[in-house]
Coordinates of C-alpha atoms and ligand atoms in Angstrom, one line a residue:
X1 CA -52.3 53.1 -45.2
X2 CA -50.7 53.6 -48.2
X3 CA -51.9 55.6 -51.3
X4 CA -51.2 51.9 -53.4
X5 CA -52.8 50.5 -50.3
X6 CA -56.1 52.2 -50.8
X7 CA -56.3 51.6 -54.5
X8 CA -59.3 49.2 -54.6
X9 CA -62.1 50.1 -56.0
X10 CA -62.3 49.9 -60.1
X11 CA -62.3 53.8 -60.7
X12 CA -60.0 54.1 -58.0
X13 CA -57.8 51.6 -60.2
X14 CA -58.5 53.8 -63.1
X15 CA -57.2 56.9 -61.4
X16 CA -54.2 55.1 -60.6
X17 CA -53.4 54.2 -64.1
X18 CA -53.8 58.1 -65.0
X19 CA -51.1 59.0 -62.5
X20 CA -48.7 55.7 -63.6
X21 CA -50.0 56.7 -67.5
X22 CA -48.4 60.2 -66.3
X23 CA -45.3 58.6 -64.1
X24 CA -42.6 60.2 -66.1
X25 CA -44.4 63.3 -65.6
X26 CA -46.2 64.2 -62.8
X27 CA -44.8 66.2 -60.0
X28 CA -44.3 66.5 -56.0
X29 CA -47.7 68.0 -55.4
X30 CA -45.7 70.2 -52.8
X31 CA -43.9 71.6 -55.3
X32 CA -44.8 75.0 -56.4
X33 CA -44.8 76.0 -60.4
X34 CA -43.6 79.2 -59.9
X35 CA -42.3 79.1 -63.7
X36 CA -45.7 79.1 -65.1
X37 CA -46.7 81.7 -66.7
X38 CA -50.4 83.1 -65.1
X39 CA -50.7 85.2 -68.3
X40 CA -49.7 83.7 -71.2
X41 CA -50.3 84.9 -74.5
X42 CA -52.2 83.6 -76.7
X43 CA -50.4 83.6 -80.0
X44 CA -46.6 82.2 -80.5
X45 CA -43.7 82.0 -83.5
X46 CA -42.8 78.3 -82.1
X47 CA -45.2 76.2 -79.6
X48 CA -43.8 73.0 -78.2
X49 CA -46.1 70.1 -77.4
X50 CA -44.9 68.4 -74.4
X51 CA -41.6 69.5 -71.8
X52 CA -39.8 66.2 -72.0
X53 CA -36.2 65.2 -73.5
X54 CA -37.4 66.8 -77.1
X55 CA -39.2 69.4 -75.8
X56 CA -36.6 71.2 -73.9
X57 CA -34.2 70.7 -76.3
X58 CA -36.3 72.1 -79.4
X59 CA -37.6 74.8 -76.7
X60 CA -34.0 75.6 -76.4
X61 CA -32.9 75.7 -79.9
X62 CA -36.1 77.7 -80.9
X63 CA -34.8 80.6 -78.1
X64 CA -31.5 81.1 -80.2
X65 CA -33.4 81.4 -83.2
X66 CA -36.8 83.2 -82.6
X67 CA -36.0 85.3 -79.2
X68 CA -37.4 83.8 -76.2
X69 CA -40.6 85.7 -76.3
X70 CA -41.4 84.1 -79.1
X71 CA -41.4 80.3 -77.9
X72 CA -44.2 79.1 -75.9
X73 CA -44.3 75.1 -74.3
X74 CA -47.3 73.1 -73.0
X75 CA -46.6 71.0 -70.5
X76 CA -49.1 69.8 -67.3
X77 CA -46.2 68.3 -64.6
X78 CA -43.9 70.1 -62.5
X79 CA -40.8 68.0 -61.9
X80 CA -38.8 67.2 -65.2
X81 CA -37.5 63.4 -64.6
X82 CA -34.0 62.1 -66.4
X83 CA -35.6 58.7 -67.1
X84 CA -33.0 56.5 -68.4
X85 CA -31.4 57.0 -64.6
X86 CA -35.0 54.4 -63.3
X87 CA -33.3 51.3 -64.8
X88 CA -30.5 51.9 -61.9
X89 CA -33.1 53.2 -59.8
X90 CA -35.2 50.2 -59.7
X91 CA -31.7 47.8 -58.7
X92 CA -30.8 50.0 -55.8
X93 CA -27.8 51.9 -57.4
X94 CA -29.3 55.8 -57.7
X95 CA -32.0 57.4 -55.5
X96 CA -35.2 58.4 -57.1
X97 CA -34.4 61.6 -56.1
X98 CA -31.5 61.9 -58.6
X99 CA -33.6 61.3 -61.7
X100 CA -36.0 64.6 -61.5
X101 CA -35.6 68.4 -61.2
X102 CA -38.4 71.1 -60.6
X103 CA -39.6 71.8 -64.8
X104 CA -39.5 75.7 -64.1
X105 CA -35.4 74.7 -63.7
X106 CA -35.3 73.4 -67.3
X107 CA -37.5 75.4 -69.5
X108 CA -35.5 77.9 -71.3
X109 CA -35.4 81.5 -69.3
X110 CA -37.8 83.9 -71.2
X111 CA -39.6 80.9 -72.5
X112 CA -43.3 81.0 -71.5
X113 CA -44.4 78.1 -70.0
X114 CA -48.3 77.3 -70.1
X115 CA -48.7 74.8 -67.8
X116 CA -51.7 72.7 -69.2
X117 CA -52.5 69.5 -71.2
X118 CA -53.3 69.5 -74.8
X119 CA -56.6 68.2 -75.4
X120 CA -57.1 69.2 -78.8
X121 CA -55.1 69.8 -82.0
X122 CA -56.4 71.7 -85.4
X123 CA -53.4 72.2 -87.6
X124 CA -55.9 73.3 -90.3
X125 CA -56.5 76.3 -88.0
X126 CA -52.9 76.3 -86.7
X127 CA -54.3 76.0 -83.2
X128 CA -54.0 73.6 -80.3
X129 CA -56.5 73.6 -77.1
X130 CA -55.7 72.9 -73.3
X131 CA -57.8 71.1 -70.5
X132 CA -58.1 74.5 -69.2
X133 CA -60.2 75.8 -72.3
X134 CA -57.3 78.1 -73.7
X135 CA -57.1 78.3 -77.1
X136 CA -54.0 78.9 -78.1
X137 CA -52.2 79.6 -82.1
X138 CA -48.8 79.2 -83.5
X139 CA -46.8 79.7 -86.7
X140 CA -44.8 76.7 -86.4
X141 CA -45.9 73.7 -84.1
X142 CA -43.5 70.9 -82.2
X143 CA -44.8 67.8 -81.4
X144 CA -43.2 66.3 -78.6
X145 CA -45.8 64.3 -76.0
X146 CA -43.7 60.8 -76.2
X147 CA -45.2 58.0 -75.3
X148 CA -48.0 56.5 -73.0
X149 CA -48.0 53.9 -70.2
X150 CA -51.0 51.3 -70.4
X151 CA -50.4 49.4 -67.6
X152 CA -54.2 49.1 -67.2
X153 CA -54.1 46.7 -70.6
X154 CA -52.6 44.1 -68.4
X155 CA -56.2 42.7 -66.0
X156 CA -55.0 43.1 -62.7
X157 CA -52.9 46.0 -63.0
X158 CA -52.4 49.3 -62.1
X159 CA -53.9 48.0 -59.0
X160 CA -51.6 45.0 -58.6
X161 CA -49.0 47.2 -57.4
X162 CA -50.6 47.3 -54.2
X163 CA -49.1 43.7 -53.4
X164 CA -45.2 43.4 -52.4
X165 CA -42.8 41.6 -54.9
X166 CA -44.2 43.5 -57.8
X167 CA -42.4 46.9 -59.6
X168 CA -42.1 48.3 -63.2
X169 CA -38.6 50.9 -63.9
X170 CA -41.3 52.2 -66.5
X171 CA -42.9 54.8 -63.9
X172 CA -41.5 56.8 -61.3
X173 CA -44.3 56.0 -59.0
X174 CA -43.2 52.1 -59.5
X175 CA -39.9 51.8 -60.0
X176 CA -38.9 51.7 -56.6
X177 CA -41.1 48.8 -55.9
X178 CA -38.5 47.1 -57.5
X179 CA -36.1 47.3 -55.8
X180 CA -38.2 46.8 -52.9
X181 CA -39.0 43.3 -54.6
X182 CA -35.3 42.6 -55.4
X183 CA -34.3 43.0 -51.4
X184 CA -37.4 41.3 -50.7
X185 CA -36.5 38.0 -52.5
X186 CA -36.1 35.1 -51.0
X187 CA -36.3 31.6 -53.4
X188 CA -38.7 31.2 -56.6
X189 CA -39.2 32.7 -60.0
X190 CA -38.5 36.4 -61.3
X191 CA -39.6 37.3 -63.7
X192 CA -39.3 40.2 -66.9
X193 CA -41.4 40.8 -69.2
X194 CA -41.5 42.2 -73.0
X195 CA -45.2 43.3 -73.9
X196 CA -46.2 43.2 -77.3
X197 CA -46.4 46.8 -78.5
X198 CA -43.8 49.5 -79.2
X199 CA -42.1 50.6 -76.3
X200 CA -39.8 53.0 -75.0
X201 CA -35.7 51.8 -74.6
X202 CA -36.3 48.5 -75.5
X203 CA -33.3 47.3 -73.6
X204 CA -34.5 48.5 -70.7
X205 CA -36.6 45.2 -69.8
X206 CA -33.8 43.0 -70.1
X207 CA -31.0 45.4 -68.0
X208 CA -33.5 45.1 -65.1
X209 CA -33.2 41.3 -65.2
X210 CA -29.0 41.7 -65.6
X211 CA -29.0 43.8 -63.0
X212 CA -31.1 41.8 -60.8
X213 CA -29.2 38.4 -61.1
X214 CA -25.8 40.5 -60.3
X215 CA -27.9 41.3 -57.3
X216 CA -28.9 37.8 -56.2
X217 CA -25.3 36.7 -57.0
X218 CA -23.7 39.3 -54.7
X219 CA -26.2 38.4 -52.0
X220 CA -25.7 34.8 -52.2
X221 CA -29.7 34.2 -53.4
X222 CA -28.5 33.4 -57.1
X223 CA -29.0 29.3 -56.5
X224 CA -32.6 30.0 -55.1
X225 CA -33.0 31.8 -57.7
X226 CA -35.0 31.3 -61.0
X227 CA -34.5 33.8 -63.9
X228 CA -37.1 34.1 -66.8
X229 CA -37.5 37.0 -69.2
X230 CA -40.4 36.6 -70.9
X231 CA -40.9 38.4 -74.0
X232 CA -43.3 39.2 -76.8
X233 CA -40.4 39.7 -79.1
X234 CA -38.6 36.4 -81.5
X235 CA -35.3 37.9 -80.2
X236 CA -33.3 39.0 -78.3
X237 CA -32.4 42.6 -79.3
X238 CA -32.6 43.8 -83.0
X239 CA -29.2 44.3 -84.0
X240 CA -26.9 41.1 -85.0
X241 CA -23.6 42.1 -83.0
X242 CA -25.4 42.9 -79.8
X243 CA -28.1 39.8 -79.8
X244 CA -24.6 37.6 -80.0
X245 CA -23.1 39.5 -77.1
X246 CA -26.2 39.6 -75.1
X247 CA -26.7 35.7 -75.9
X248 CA -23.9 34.8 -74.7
X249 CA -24.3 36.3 -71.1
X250 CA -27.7 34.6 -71.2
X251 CA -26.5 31.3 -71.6
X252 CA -23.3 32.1 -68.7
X253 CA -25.3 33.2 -66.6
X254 CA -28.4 30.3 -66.6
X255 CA -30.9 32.8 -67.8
X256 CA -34.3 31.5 -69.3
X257 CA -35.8 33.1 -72.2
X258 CA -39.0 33.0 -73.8
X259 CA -40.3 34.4 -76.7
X260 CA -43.4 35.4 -77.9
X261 CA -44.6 35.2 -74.6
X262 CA -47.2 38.6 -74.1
X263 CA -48.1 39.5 -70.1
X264 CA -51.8 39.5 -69.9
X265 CA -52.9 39.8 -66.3
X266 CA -51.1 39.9 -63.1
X267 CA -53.3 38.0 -60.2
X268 CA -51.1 40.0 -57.4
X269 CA -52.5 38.1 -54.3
X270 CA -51.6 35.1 -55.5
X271 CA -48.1 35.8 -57.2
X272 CA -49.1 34.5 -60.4
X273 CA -48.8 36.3 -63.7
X274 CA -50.5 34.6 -67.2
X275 CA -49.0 35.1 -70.6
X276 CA -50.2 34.2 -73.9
X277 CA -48.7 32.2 -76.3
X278 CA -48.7 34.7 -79.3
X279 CA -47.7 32.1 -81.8
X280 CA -50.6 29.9 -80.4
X281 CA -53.7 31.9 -80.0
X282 CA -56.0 31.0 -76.7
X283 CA -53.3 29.1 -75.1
X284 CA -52.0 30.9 -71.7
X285 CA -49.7 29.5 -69.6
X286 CA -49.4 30.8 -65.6
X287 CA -46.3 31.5 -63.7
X288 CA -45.5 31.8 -60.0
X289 CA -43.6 34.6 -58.9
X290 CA -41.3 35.7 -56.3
X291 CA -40.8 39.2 -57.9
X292 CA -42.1 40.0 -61.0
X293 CA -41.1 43.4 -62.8
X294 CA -43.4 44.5 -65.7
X295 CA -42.7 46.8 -69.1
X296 CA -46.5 48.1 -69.7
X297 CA -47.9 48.2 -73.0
X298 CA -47.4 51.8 -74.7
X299 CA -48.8 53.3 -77.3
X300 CA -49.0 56.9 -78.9
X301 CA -50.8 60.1 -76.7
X302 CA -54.4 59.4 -76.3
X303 CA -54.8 63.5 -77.7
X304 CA -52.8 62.0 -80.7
X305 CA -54.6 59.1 -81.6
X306 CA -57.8 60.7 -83.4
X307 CA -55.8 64.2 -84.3
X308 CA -55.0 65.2 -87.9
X309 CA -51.2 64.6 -87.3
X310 CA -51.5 60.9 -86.6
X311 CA -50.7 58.2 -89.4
X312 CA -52.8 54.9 -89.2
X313 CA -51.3 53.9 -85.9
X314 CA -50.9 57.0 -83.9
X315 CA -48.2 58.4 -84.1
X316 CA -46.8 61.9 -85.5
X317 CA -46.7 61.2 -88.9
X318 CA -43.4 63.0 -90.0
X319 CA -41.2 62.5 -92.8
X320 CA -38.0 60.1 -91.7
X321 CA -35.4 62.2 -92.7
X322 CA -36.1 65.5 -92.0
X323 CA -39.1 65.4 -89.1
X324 CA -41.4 67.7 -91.0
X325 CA -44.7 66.6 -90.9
X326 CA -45.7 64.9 -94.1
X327 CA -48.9 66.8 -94.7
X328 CA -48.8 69.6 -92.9
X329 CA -45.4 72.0 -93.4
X330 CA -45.3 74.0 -90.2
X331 CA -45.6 70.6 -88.0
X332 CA -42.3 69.1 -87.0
X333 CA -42.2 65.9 -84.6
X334 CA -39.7 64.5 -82.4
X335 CA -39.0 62.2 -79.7
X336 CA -41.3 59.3 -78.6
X337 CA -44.5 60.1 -80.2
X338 CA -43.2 60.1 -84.2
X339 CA -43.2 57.2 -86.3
X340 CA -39.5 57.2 -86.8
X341 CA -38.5 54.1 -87.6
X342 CA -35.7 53.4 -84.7
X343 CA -35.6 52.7 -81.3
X344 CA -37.1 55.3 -79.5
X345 CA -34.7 56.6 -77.0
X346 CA -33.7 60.3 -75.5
X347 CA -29.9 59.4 -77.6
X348 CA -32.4 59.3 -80.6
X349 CA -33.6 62.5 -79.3
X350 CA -30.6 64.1 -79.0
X351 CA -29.2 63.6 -82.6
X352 CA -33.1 64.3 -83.7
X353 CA -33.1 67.6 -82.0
X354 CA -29.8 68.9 -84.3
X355 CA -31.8 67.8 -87.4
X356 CA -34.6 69.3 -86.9
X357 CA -32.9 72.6 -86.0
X358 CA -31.9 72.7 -89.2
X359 CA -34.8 71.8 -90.6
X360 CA -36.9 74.1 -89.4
X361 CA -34.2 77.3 -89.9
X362 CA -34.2 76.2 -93.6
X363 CA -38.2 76.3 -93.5
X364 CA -38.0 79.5 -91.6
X365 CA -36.2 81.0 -94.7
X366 CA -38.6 79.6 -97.3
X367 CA -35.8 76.2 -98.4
X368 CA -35.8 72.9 -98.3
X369 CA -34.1 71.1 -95.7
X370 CA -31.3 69.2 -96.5
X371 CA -29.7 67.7 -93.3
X372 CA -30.9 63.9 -93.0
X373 CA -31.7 61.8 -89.9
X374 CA -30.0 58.8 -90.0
X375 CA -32.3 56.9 -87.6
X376 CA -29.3 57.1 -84.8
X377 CA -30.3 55.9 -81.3
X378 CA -28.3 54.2 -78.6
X379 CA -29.1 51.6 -76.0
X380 CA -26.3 51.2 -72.5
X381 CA -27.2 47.6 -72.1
X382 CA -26.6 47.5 -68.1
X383 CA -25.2 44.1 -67.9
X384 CA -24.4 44.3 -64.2
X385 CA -23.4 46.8 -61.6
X386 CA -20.2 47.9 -63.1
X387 CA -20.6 47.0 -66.7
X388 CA -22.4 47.8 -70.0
X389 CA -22.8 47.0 -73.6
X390 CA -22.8 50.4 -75.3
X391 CA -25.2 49.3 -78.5
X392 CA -25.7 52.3 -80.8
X393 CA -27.2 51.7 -84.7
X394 CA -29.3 53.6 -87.1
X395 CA -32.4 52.9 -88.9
X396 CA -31.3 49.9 -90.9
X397 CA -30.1 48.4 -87.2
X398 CA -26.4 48.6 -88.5
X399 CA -24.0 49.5 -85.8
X400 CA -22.8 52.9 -85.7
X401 CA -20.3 52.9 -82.8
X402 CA -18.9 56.3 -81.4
X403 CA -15.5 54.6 -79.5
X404 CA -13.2 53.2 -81.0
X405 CA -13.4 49.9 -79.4
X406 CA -15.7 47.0 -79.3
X407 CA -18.9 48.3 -77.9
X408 CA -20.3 45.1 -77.8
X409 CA -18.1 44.0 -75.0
X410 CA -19.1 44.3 -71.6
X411 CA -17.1 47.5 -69.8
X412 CA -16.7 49.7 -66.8
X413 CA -15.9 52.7 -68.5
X414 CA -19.5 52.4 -70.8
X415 CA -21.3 51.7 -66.8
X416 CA -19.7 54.8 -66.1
X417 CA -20.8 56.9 -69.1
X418 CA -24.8 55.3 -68.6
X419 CA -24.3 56.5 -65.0
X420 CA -22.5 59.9 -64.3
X421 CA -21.7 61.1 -67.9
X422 CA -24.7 60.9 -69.6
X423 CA -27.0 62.4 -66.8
X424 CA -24.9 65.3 -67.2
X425 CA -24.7 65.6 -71.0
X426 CA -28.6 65.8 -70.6
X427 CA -28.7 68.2 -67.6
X428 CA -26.0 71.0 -68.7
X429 CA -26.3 70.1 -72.7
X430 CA -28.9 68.6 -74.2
X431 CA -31.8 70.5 -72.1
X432 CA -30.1 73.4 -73.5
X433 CA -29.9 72.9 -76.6
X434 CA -26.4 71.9 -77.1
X435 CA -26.2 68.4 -78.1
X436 CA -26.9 66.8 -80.8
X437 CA -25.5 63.2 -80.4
X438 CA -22.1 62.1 -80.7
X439 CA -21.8 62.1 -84.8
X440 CA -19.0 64.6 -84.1
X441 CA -16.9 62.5 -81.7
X442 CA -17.5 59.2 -83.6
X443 CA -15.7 61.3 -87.0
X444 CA -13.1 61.8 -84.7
X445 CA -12.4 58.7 -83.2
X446 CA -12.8 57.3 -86.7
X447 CA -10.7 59.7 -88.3
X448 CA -8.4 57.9 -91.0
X449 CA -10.7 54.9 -90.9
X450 CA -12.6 53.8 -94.0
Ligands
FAD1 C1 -36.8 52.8 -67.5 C2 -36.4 53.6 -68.7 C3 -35.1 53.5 -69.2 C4 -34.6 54.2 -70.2 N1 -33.3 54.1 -70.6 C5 -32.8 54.9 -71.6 C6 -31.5 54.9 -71.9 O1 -30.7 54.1 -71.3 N2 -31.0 55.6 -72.9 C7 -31.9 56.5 -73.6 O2 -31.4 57.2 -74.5 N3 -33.2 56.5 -73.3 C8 -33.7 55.7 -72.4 N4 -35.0 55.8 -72.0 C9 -36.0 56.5 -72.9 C10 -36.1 58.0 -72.8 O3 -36.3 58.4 -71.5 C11 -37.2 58.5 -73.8 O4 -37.0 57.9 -75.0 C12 -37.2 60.0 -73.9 O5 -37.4 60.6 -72.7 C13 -38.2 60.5 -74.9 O6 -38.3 61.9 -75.0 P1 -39.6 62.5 -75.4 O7 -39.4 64.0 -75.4 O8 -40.1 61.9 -76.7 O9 -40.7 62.1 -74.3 P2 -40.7 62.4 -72.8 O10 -39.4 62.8 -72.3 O11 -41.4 61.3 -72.1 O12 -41.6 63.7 -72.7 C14 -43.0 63.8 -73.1 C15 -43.6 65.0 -72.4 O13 -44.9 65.2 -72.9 C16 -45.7 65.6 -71.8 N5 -47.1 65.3 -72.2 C17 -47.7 64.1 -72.4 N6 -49.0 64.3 -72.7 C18 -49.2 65.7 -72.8 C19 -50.3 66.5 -73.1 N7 -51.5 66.0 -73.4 N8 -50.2 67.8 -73.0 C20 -49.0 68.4 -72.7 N9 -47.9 67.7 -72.4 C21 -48.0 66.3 -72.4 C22 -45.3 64.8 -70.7 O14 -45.7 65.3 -69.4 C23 -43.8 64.7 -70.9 O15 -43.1 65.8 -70.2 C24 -35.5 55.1 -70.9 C25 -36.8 55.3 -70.5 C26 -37.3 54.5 -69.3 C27 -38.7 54.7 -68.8

């Protein structure tokens, strides 16, 4: 039996969502942490709050300027996953196995790894505490948890994934049930959903369904097929010049849309799944599935949620342009877990992490930082097996386009950046600390231009 297979009971269920809640995060229990540090101190310059995307890369930075010694992170899991690599993952085009590497690989050498969660966080007291009762102080503090899965918002899930013909990209315990699904499809309706909270790579709901029509198509299923994405949102994506590209594929390729339709509960045995009708409150309507692939809800850390450093919502409350925390000066954000206004995204990470660099070397020095955040983030919309839609914008959803071409045209060489080239910017650049986002390459492609 299966571990899925044995999820039945209600706190079993509850378990599960823990470990999906955890899926970009938790680690081959084989694996040993032989990075962690058994005797960590209990005082550091810079602590880092979380070992994903911005973690790393602010780990990494903080190294250069503070010595190693001098840079502590928190982080519970033990493998290190490359997450925008699930969406290809989840239609059979890279192993599972490609997307993660051991975390004692990628934290910083010399950096001390405490290998706990953060249950706790006083920055009055300039102290955070871990599940394993440390207490542990800092002079300056980076936030950096990203966000949470809450697949158990949707009745009938985590356990629902138990059933065949069900998957979500979203966790790496699920994302291979989707493919799984996709093989296993025979005639009927699959479906994508949108759920109605923030979320991580919004386009990442809609390349799944792309993805799996070029699937059906190339094994001959597309005419049995159905294809709904059904989606809390009123559009399609939120920037003009990519909502028309992406339209026009939908309406090529005989794709049905529906918006403001929210995922509610899954009834797995039966291969029904029930949205609501957000415009219309108390009216539900239930679909029939042959595969059904769901985003989860999200929302901000649990540990952030009630701590000092939330705003109203949640999330790290940090100001826009520079990611210093609006009320307290020694607390920077990045990543996920901020209320940045853009699409939250490890490209938005990327150009976040070289801002806040700078902002925290001009705090370190007593000034006032002065390099500004534009809000860039950037979203390969897989539109197939060999082609993408390379949308990149900042925070007033205006395009701001490295190449010097169209990017909202669908293209081989963009499928091939999303696959190859961008895993290993992230692997041998980012995670160390050396990139900040294209802005450099776009001024030079653009050079001359107005
Ligand atoms: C299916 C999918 C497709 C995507 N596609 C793209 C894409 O094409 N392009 C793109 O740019 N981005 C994409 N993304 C989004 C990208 O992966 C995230 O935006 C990025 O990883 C955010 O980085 P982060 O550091 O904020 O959070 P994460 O990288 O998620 O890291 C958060 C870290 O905090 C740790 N943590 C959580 N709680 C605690 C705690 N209490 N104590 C200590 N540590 C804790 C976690 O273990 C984790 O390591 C995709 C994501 C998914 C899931």
């Amino acid at each position: 039996m299966t571990l899925l297979a044995s999820v039945v009971s209600s706190s079993r269920a509850r378990l599960f969502a823990c470990f999906l809640r955890l899926g970009s995060q938790q680690a081959s229990p084989l694996q040993l942490h032989t990075g962690a540090s058994l005797a960590a101190k209990s005082h550091y310059e810079v602590l880092v709050l979380g070992g994903g995307s911005g973690g790393i890369s602010m780990a990494a930075r903080m190294k250069r300027k503070v010595g190693a010694e001098n840079v502590a992170i928190v982080e519970p899991s033990e493998t290190h996953f490359y997450q925008p690599i699930w969406t290809l993952v989840g239609a059979g085009a890279k192993p599972l196995s490609s997307s993660g590497r051991p975390t004692a690989n990628v934290i910083p050498s010399g950096v001390e790894w405490i290998k706990a969660r953060v249950v706790d966080l006083n920055p009055d007291k300039n102290c955070i505490h871990t599940d394993d009762d440390k207490k542990i102080s800092y002079k300056y503090l980076i936030i950096a948890l990203g966000i949470q899965l809450d697949y158990e918002k949707i009745k009938g899930l985590p356990e629902g994934f138990a059933h065949p013909k069900i998957g979500s990209n979203y966790s790496v315990r699920t994302v291979e049930k989707t493919w799984k699904a996709l093989q296993d499809f025979k005639e009927g309706n699959a479906i994508f959903t949108f759920p109605n909270t923030p979320v991580k790579c919004a386009g990442a709901p809609q390349k799944i369904m792309y993805l799996s029509e070029a699937y059906f198509r190339k094994t001959g299923k597309r005419p049995k097929a159905n294809i709904i994405f059904n989606t809390s949102l009123g559009a399609i994506f939120g920037v003009k010049k990519y909502a028309d590209a992406l339209q026009k594929i939908i309406q090529e390729r005989t794709l049905t849309v529906n918006y403001k339709q929210n995922l509610i509960e899954v009834r797995a045995d039966k291969q029904e799944a029930v949205f609501e009708n957000l415009d219309k409150p108390g009216e539900t309507q239930v679909i029939s599935y042959e595969m059904l692939h769901v985003t989860p809800p999200m929302s901000s850390p649990d540990v952030l949620k009630t701590s000092p450093v939330a705003d109203a919502a949640g999330w790290v409350d940090v100001d826009k342009d520079t990611l210093q925390h609006k009320r307290y000066p020694n607390v920077f954000g990045i990543g996920d877990c901020t209320n940045l206004p853009t699409s939250k995204t490890a490209a938005a990470v990327a150009a976040q992490s070289g801002v806040l660099d700078r902002t925290i070397s001009l705090i370190m020095k007593n000034q006032t930082p002065v390099k500004k955040y534009d809000g860039y983030t950037s979203c390969p919309l897989v539109t197939g097996y060999n082609r993408v839609i390379l949308a990149e914008f900042n925070y007033n959803a205006e395009p701001l386009e490295t190449f010097p071409f169209d990017q909202s045209k669908e293209r081989l060489s963009m499928y091939l950046m999303k696959a190859d080239m961008m895993p290993f910017l992230y692997w041998n650049l980012m995670l160390r600390g050396y990139w900040g986002g294209p802005a450099f390459l776009r001024k030079l492609f653009h050079l001359g231009k107005s």
